[in-house]
Short mmCIF file of C-alpha atoms in Angstrom, two decimals:
data_model
loop_
_atom_site.label_atom_id
_atom_site.label_comp_id
_atom_site.label_asym_id
_atom_site.label_seq_id
_atom_site.Cartn_x
_atom_site.Cartn_y
_atom_site.Cartn_z
CA ASP A 1 -13.72 -22.41 -4.21
CA ALA A 2 -16.72 -20.65 -2.25
CA LYS A 3 -17.14 -17.31 -3.01
CA THR A 4 -17.55 -13.67 -0.90
CA THR A 5 -19.43 -10.75 -0.37
CA GLN A 6 -17.83 -7.95 0.66
CA PRO A 7 -19.24 -4.14 1.34
CA PRO A 8 -18.29 -2.02 -1.59
CA SER A 9 -16.21 0.84 0.53
CA MET A 10 -15.94 1.38 4.22
CA ASP A 11 -14.85 4.68 6.29
CA CYS A 12 -13.15 4.58 9.16
CA ALA A 13 -11.18 7.40 11.56
CA GLU A 14 -7.60 7.52 11.79
CA GLY A 15 -7.15 5.52 15.13
CA ARG A 16 -9.89 4.12 15.85
CA ALA A 17 -10.32 0.20 15.08
CA ALA A 18 -11.56 -0.76 11.59
CA ASN A 19 -13.81 -4.12 11.45
CA LEU A 20 -14.39 -5.07 7.22
CA PRO A 21 -16.86 -7.75 7.22
CA CYS A 22 -16.49 -10.82 4.70
CA ASN A 23 -19.61 -13.10 4.13
CA HIS A 24 -18.62 -16.78 2.80
CA SER A 25 -22.16 -18.81 3.35
CA THR A 26 -20.85 -21.63 0.75
CA ILE A 27 -17.45 -22.37 2.59
CA SER A 28 -16.80 -26.11 2.63
CA GLY A 29 -14.85 -27.29 5.42
CA ASN A 30 -11.06 -27.38 4.27
CA GLU A 31 -11.55 -24.05 3.39
CA TYR A 32 -9.43 -20.98 4.86
CA VAL A 33 -10.43 -17.56 4.85
CA TYR A 34 -7.53 -15.29 3.23
CA TRP A 35 -7.20 -11.25 3.66
CA TYR A 36 -5.13 -9.26 1.56
CA ARG A 37 -5.32 -5.85 0.55
CA GLN A 38 -3.64 -3.88 -2.17
CA ILE A 39 -3.09 -0.03 -2.20
CA HIS A 40 -2.98 2.10 -5.23
CA SER A 41 -1.69 -0.63 -7.96
CA GLN A 42 0.64 -2.13 -6.08
CA GLY A 43 1.41 -5.97 -5.65
CA PRO A 44 -1.35 -7.67 -2.95
CA GLN A 45 0.22 -7.84 0.30
CA TYR A 46 -1.14 -10.85 1.99
CA ILE A 47 -2.65 -9.81 5.91
CA ILE A 48 -4.14 -13.03 7.70
CA HIS A 49 -5.77 -15.96 7.29
CA GLY A 50 -7.57 -18.68 9.73
CA LEU A 51 -9.32 -21.73 9.08
CA LYS A 52 -11.87 -22.02 11.83
CA ASN A 53 -10.32 -20.52 14.87
CA ASN A 54 -9.43 -16.15 15.44
CA GLU A 55 -6.01 -15.14 14.18
CA THR A 56 -4.17 -12.18 15.33
CA ASN A 57 -0.69 -11.27 13.84
CA GLU A 58 1.15 -8.00 14.25
CA MET A 59 -1.14 -6.08 11.18
CA ALA A 60 -4.98 -7.78 12.23
CA SER A 61 -6.85 -10.02 13.48
CA LEU A 62 -9.34 -12.44 11.87
CA ILE A 63 -12.70 -13.24 13.56
CA ILE A 64 -14.35 -16.32 12.58
CA THR A 65 -17.94 -17.16 13.16
CA GLU A 66 -18.71 -20.74 15.05
CA ASP A 67 -20.59 -21.73 11.50
CA ARG A 68 -17.96 -20.21 9.13
CA LYS A 69 -20.03 -18.50 7.08
CA SER A 70 -18.63 -15.18 7.39
CA SER A 71 -15.45 -13.66 8.91
CA THR A 72 -14.36 -10.13 9.94
CA LEU A 73 -11.20 -8.15 9.85
CA ILE A 74 -9.91 -6.17 12.56
CA LEU A 75 -7.28 -3.53 12.09
CA PRO A 76 -7.48 -2.50 15.39
CA HIS A 77 -5.81 0.87 15.03
CA ALA A 78 -6.49 2.34 11.62
CA THR A 79 -3.84 4.84 10.08
CA LEU A 80 -3.93 6.54 6.68
CA ARG A 81 -1.51 4.01 5.77
CA ASP A 82 -3.97 1.81 5.64
CA THR A 83 -6.37 3.09 2.88
CA ALA A 84 -6.07 0.46 0.47
CA VAL A 85 -8.50 -2.37 -1.39
CA TYR A 86 -9.37 -5.05 0.92
CA TYR A 87 -10.02 -8.62 -0.56
CA CYS A 88 -10.93 -11.36 1.59
CA ILE A 89 -10.95 -14.73 -0.40
CA VAL A 90 -12.08 -18.48 0.51
CA ARG A 91 -9.22 -20.52 -0.49
CA GLY A 92 -9.43 -25.08 -0.61
CA THR A 93 -6.79 -27.43 -1.03
CA SER A 94 -6.83 -27.21 -4.13
CA TYR A 95 -4.35 -26.08 -6.65
CA GLY A 96 -3.83 -23.07 -5.22
CA LYS A 97 -5.63 -20.01 -7.45
CA LEU A 98 -6.55 -16.81 -5.33
CA THR A 99 -9.93 -15.57 -6.82
CA PHE A 100 -10.55 -12.32 -6.14
CA GLY A 101 -13.69 -10.77 -6.26
CA GLN A 102 -13.97 -6.28 -6.11
CA GLY A 103 -13.04 -6.32 -3.02
CA THR A 104 -13.61 -3.28 -0.56
CA ILE A 105 -11.87 -0.25 0.01
CA LEU A 106 -11.52 1.41 3.19
CA THR A 107 -10.65 4.84 3.14
CA VAL A 108 -8.90 6.19 6.54
CA HIS A 109 -9.65 9.87 7.15
CA PRO A 110 -8.09 12.03 9.52
CA GLU B 1 14.98 -10.24 2.50
CA ALA B 2 12.10 -12.72 1.64
CA GLN B 3 10.64 -11.25 -2.10
CA VAL B 4 8.95 -11.64 -5.36
CA THR B 5 11.08 -9.63 -8.07
CA GLN B 6 9.59 -9.15 -11.14
CA ASN B 7 11.51 -7.12 -14.21
CA PRO B 8 10.66 -4.59 -15.61
CA ARG B 9 8.48 -2.33 -13.85
CA TYR B 10 7.32 -0.17 -17.20
CA LEU B 11 7.68 -1.37 -20.37
CA ILE B 12 5.80 -0.28 -23.72
CA THR B 13 5.80 -2.53 -26.94
CA VAL B 14 4.46 -2.88 -30.08
CA THR B 15 2.02 -5.48 -31.48
CA GLY B 16 3.89 -8.88 -32.86
CA LYS B 17 7.38 -8.57 -30.22
CA LYS B 18 7.67 -10.87 -28.26
CA LEU B 19 8.83 -10.10 -24.96
CA THR B 20 9.18 -11.87 -21.62
CA VAL B 21 8.86 -10.64 -18.03
CA THR B 22 10.71 -11.85 -15.25
CA CYS B 23 9.75 -13.06 -12.02
CA SER B 24 12.02 -14.56 -9.21
CA GLN B 25 11.73 -15.54 -5.68
CA ASN B 26 14.08 -16.01 -2.83
CA MET B 27 12.17 -18.14 -0.67
CA ASN B 28 12.16 -21.65 -2.11
CA HIS B 29 8.44 -21.74 -2.53
CA GLU B 30 7.01 -24.64 -4.54
CA TYR B 31 4.07 -22.45 -6.05
CA MET B 32 4.22 -19.60 -8.68
CA SER B 33 1.23 -17.81 -10.53
CA TRP B 34 1.08 -15.07 -12.94
CA TYR B 35 -1.49 -12.44 -12.83
CA ARG B 36 -3.46 -9.63 -14.72
CA GLN B 37 -5.40 -6.55 -13.51
CA ASP B 38 -7.94 -4.70 -15.72
CA PRO B 39 -10.23 -1.96 -14.54
CA GLY B 40 -13.44 -3.57 -13.55
CA LEU B 41 -11.96 -6.91 -14.37
CA GLY B 42 -9.77 -7.31 -10.90
CA LEU B 43 -7.13 -10.18 -10.68
CA ARG B 44 -7.14 -12.87 -12.87
CA GLN B 45 -4.73 -16.26 -13.17
CA ILE B 46 -3.04 -16.62 -16.08
CA TYR B 47 -0.86 -19.50 -15.36
CA TYR B 48 0.34 -21.13 -12.42
CA SER B 49 3.18 -23.46 -11.48
CA MET B 50 3.14 -26.43 -8.68
CA ASN B 51 6.66 -26.95 -8.60
CA VAL B 52 9.71 -26.79 -11.32
CA GLU B 53 8.52 -28.75 -14.80
CA VAL B 54 4.87 -28.39 -13.93
CA THR B 55 2.72 -25.99 -15.14
CA ASP B 56 -1.31 -25.30 -15.94
CA LYS B 57 -3.68 -22.96 -17.69
CA GLY B 58 -5.26 -20.63 -15.44
CA ASP B 59 -8.14 -18.41 -16.31
CA VAL B 60 -7.22 -16.56 -18.92
CA PRO B 61 -3.81 -18.52 -20.99
CA GLU B 62 -4.57 -17.27 -24.47
CA GLY B 63 -1.74 -15.40 -25.72
CA TYR B 64 0.60 -16.49 -22.86
CA LYS B 65 3.48 -18.44 -22.29
CA VAL B 66 5.12 -20.08 -19.10
CA SER B 67 8.08 -21.99 -18.47
CA ARG B 68 9.91 -23.24 -14.92
CA LYS B 69 12.65 -24.73 -15.30
CA GLU B 70 14.09 -23.71 -11.49
CA LYS B 71 12.59 -22.99 -8.60
CA ARG B 72 13.08 -20.19 -8.48
CA ASN B 73 12.55 -18.61 -11.75
CA PHE B 74 8.78 -18.66 -13.50
CA PRO B 75 8.78 -15.75 -16.70
CA LEU B 76 6.30 -14.93 -18.75
CA ILE B 77 6.22 -14.85 -22.68
CA LEU B 78 4.11 -13.35 -24.72
CA GLU B 79 5.41 -14.29 -28.02
CA SER B 80 3.31 -11.65 -30.34
CA PRO B 81 1.85 -9.49 -27.94
CA SER B 82 -1.54 -7.58 -28.98
CA PRO B 83 -2.94 -4.35 -27.94
CA ASN B 84 -5.77 -6.45 -25.13
CA GLN B 85 -3.01 -7.88 -23.45
CA THR B 86 -2.26 -4.00 -22.28
CA SER B 87 -2.43 -4.67 -18.76
CA LEU B 88 -1.14 -4.69 -14.77
CA TYR B 89 0.79 -8.49 -14.31
CA PHE B 90 1.68 -9.63 -11.15
CA CYS B 91 3.58 -12.39 -9.91
CA ALA B 92 3.48 -14.64 -6.80
CA SER B 93 4.45 -17.54 -5.16
CA SER B 94 3.81 -19.46 -2.40
CA LEU B 95 5.53 -22.49 -0.08
CA ARG B 96 2.54 -24.79 -1.28
CA ALA B 97 -0.37 -25.00 -3.67
CA GLY B 98 -2.13 -26.33 -0.38
CA GLY B 99 -4.59 -23.96 1.69
CA GLY B 100 -2.92 -22.39 4.84
CA TYR B 101 0.13 -20.83 2.84
CA GLY B 102 0.09 -17.40 2.31
CA TYR B 103 1.26 -15.94 -0.88
CA THR B 104 3.64 -13.13 -1.66
CA PHE B 105 3.12 -10.91 -4.61
CA GLY B 106 6.18 -8.85 -6.75
CA SER B 107 5.30 -5.18 -7.90
CA GLY B 108 3.88 -5.73 -10.84
CA THR B 109 5.01 -5.28 -14.46
CA ARG B 110 2.42 -2.12 -16.12
CA LEU B 111 2.70 -3.69 -20.04
CA THR B 112 1.49 -1.49 -22.54
CA VAL B 113 0.89 -3.04 -26.25
CA VAL B 114 0.29 -0.27 -29.24
#
């Protein structure tokens, strides 16, 4: 599975959009981009995933560049409860392992 | 409610005393996996199971055993726990193993071995 690179930390004001970048320059054609988040020591929570097209659900939007070498997770109206560690993961059609990196610590402040 | 249930949430035990951490999912998922999380090391996969009676080692399987006799259950067994197995453990499940399916994680089991 391809490796990912994320900034170690980011800040965002409450009510503003949080844009979290992820680089995955070695991604291959059958690998998906996944985003998870972990609040304190709770179990990681699935947010969204995509292959080529941009995706949107009730939690967030995922923008994948045309060459698929990077992506951005967008939380459109961040709240204090969105403060968490956000993990960008690339996963292929292999046996299913999610390889977690260090993630981005997002802090939403009032 | 669709969920992955782990028990217990907290456990303190002594070195060498066998223990089992249970994991159950109610979503008819084929794929299940165990992770441990340690400061500075992140989440690492211990074992995984593609389906009933099919299990395999992850990245850090030493000192652990698993079994998958039923689709919904995937217990983690520590035959002789040691202090270096003190960690936060998560069970996860997915409809299938391949790409395109999200994982659902349990709430975690914090294990302390003294």
